[in-house]
mmCIF file of C-alpha atoms in Angstrom:
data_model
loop_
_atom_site.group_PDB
_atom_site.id
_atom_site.type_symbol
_atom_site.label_atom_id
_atom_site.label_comp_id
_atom_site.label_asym_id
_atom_site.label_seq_id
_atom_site.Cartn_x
_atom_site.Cartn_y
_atom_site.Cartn_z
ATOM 1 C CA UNK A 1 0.000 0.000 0.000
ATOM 2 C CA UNK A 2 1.835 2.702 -1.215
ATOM 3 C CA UNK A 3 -0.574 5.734 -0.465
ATOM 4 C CA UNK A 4 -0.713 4.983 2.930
ATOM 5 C CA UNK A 5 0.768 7.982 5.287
ATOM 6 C CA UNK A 6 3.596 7.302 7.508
ATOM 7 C CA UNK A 7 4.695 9.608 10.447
ATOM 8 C CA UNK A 8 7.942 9.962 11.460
ATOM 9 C CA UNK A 9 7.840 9.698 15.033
ATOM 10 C CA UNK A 10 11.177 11.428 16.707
ATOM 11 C CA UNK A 11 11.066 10.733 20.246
ATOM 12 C CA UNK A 12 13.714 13.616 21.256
ATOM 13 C CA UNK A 13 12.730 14.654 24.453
ATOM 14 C CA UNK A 14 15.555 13.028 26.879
ATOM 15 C CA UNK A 15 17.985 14.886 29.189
ATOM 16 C CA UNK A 16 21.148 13.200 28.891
ATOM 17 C CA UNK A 17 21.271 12.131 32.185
ATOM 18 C CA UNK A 18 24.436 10.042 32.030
ATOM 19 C CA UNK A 19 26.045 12.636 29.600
ATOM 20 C CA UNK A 20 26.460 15.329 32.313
ATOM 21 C CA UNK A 21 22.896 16.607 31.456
ATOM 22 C CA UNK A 22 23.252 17.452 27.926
ATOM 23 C CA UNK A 23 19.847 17.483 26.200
ATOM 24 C CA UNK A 24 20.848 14.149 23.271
ATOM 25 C CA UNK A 25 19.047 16.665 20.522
ATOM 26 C CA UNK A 26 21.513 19.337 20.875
ATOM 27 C CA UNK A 27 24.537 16.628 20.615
ATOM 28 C CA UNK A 28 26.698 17.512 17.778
ATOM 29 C CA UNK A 29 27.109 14.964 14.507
ATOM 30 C CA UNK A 30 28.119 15.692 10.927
ATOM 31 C CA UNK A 31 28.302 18.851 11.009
ATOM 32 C CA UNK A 32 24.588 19.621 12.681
ATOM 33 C CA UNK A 33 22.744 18.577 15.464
ATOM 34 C CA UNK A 34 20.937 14.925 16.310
ATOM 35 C CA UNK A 35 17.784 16.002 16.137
ATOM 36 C CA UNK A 36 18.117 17.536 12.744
ATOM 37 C CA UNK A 37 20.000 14.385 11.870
ATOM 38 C CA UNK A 38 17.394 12.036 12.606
ATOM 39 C CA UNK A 39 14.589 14.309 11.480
ATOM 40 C CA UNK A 40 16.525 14.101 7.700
ATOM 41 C CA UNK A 41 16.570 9.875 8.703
ATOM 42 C CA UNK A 42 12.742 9.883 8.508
ATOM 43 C CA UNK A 43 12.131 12.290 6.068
ATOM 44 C CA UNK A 44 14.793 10.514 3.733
ATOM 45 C CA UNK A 45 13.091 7.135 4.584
ATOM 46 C CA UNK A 46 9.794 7.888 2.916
ATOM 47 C CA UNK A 47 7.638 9.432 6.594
ATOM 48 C CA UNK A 48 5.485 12.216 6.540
ATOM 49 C CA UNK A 49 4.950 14.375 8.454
ATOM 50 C CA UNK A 50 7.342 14.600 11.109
ATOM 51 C CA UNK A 51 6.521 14.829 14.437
ATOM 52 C CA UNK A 52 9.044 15.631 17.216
ATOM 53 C CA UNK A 53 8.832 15.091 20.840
ATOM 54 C CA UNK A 54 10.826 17.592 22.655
ATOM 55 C CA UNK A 55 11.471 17.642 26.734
ATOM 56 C CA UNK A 56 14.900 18.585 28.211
ATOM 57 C CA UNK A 57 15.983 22.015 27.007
ATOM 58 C CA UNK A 58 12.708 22.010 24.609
ATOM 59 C CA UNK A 59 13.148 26.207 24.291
ATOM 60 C CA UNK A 60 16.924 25.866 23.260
ATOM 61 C CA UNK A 61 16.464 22.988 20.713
ATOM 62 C CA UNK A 62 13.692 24.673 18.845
ATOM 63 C CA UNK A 63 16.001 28.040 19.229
ATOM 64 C CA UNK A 64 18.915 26.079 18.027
ATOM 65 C CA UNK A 65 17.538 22.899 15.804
ATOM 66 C CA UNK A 66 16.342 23.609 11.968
ATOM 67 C CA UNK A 67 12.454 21.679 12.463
ATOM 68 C CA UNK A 68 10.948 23.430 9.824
ATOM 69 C CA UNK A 69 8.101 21.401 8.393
ATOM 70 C CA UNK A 70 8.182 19.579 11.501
ATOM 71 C CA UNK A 71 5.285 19.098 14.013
ATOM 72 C CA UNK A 72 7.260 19.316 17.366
ATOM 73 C CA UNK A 73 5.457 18.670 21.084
ATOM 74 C CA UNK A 74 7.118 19.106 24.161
ATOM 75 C CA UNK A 75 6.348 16.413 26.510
ATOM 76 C CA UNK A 76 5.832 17.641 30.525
ATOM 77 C CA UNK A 77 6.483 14.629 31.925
ATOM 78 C CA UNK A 78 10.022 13.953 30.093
ATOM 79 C CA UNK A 79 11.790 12.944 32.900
ATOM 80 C CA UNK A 80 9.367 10.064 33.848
ATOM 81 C CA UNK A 81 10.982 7.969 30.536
ATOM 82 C CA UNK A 82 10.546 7.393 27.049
ATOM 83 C CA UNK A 83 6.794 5.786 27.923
ATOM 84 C CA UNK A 84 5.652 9.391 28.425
ATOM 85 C CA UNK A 85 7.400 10.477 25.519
ATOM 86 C CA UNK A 86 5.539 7.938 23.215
ATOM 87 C CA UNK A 87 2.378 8.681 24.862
ATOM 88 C CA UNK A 88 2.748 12.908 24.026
ATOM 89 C CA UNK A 89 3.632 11.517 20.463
ATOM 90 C CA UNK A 90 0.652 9.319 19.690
ATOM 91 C CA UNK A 91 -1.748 11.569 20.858
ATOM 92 C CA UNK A 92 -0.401 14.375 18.424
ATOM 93 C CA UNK A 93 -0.875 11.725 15.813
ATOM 94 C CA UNK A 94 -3.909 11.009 16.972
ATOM 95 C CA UNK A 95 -6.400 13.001 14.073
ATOM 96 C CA UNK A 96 -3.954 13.809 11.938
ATOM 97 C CA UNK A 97 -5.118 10.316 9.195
ATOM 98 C CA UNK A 98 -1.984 9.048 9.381
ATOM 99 C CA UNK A 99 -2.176 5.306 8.512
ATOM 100 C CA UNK A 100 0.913 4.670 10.930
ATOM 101 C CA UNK A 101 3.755 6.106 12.787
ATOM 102 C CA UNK A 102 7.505 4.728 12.332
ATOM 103 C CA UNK A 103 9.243 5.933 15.869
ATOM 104 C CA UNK A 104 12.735 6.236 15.782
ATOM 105 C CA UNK A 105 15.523 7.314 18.856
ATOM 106 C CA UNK A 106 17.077 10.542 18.529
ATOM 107 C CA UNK A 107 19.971 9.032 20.187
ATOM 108 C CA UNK A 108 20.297 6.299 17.676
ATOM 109 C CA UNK A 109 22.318 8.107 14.382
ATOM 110 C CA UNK A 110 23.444 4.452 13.466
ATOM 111 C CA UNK A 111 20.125 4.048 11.945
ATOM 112 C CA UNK A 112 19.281 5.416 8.664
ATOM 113 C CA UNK A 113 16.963 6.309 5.705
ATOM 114 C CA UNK A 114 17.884 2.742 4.643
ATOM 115 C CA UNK A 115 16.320 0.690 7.736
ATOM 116 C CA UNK A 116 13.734 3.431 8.100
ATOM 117 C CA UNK A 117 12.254 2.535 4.837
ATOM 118 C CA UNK A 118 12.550 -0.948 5.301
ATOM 119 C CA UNK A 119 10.496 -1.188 8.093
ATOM 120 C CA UNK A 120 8.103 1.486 6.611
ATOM 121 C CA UNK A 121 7.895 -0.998 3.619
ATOM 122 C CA UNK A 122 6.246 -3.677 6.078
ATOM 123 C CA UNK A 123 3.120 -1.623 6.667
ATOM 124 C CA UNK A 124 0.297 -3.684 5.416
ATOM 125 C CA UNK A 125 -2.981 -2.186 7.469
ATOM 126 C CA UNK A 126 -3.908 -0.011 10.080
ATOM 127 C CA UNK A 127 -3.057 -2.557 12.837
ATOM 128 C CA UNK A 128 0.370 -3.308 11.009
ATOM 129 C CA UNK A 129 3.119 -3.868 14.256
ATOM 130 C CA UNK A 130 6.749 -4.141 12.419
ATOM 131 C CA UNK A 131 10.432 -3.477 13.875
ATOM 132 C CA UNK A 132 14.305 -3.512 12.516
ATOM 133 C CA UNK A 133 15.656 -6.240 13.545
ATOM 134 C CA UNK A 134 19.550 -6.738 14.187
ATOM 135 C CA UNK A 135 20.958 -10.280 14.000
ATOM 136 C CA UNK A 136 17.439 -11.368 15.353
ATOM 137 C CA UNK A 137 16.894 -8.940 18.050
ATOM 138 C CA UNK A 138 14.441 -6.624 17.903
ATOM 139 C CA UNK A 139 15.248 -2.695 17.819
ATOM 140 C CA UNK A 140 14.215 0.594 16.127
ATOM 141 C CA UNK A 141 12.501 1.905 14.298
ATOM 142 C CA UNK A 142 9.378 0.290 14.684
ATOM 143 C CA UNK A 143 6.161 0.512 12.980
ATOM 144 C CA UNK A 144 2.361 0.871 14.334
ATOM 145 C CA UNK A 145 -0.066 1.145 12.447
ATOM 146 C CA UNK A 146 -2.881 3.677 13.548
ATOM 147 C CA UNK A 147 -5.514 1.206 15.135
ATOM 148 C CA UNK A 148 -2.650 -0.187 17.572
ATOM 149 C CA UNK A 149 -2.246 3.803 19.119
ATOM 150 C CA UNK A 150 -4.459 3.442 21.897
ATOM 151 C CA UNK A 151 -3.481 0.354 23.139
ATOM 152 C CA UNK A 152 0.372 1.498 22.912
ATOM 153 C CA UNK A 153 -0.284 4.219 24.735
ATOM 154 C CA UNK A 154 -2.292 2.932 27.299
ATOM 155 C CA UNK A 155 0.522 0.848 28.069
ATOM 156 C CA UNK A 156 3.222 3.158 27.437
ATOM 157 C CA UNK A 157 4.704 3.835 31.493
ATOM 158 C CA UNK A 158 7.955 4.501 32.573
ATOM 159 C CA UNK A 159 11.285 3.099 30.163
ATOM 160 C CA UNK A 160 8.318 0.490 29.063
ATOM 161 C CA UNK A 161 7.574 2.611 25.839
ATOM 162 C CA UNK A 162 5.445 -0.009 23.649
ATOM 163 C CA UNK A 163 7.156 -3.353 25.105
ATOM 164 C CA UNK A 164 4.650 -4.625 26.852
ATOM 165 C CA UNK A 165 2.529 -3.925 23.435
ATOM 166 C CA UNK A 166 4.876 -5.737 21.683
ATOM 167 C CA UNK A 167 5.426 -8.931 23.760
ATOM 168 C CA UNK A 168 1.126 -9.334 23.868
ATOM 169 C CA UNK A 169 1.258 -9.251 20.024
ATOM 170 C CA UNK A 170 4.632 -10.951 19.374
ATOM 171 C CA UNK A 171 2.367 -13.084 16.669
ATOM 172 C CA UNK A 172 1.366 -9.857 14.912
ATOM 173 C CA UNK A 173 5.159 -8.787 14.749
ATOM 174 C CA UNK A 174 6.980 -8.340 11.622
ATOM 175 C CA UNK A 175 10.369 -8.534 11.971
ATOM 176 C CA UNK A 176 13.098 -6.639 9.401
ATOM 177 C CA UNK A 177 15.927 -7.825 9.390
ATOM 178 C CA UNK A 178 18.298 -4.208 9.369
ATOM 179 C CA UNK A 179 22.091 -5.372 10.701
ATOM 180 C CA UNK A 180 23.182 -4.418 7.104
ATOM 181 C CA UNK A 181 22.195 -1.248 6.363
ATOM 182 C CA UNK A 182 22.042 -0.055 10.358
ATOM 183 C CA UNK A 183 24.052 0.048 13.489
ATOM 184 C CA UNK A 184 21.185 -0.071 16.904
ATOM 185 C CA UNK A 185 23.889 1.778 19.141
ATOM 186 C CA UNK A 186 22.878 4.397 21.382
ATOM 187 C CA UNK A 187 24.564 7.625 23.026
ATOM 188 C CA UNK A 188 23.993 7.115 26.620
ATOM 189 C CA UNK A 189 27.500 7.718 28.227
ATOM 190 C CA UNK A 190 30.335 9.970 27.227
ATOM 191 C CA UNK A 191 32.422 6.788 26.082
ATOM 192 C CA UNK A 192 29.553 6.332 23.444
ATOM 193 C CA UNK A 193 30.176 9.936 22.056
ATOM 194 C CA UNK A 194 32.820 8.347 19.799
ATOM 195 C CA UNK A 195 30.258 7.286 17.558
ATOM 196 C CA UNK A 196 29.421 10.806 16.788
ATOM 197 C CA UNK A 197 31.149 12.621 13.648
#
């Protein structure tokens, strides 16, 4: 189904706890920032719109980060975890007539346009549930379609984001296998800063 709509979802709201408290958006790679980074990820993987959750530092990011075409929210309740995050997200989404939304980490620049559009590629319906895969395990970006919202959301507490959503409907799960067009590393620590350019 080619027509159907994709959001990005950008879930950029954390604080960088174990970075010192530097906001992950505002980190520095390539030459811009990681939230403009991973907003060009989805938009060069085939989503649109983009929506961005913002939390830690949301005033500087949006003073600092290009978002232009971008929905952004800021999410309140950042520091309770990525749950609330995905909650703030979804319920932006929620009337737009998106089909689905394809979330991906901001802290994840391993992952690009390539694995993006794979796993947009596996949307099939409404209640569509896919995710990258890397040598078997599952990772981001993942994939829910627009009738699955709801239920993500209701479950989405804490660090949980949609796992508990995923392990009820592990039958329902598409699985895409990304390990050679992505790397699933995150930037949590200042050792993992290597990774950025």
């Amino acid at each position: 189904m080619t027509h159907a709509q994709i959001a990005g979802l950008l879930l950029a709201a954390g604080g960088g706890r174990r970075l010192g408290g530097r906001p992950k958006a505002l980190l520095e790679h390539r030459g811009g920032l990681l939230v403009e980074h991973a907003v060009r990820t989805l938009r060069e993987g085939g989503c649109g719109p983009v929506h961005v959750v913002l939390g830690a530092s949301a005033g500087e990011v949006r003073a600092r980060a290009a978002l232009d075409g971008c929905a952004v929210s800021v999410n309140p309740e950042w520091t309770e975890g990525m749950g609330s995050s995905l909650r703030t997200g979804l319920g932006a989404l929620a009337g737009t007539g998106a089909d689905a939304a394809l979330v991906l980490l901001v802290d994840q620049p391993g992952i690009g346009a390539e694995a993006v559009a794979r796993v947009g590629a596996a949307y099939r319906d409404r209640m569509s549930l896919a995710a990258a895969s890397y040598a078997g395990e599952r990772g981001h970006p993942v994939l829910f379609g627009a009738d699955r919202w709801a239920d993500i959301a209701a479950g989405a507490v804490g660090d949980q984001g949609a796992r508990a959503h995923l392990r009820a409907h592990r039958a329902a799960l598409t699985l895409v296998e990304c390990g050679d067009v992505a790397q699933a590393y995150d930037i949590d620590t200042p050792a993992d800063l290597s990774h950025l350019e």
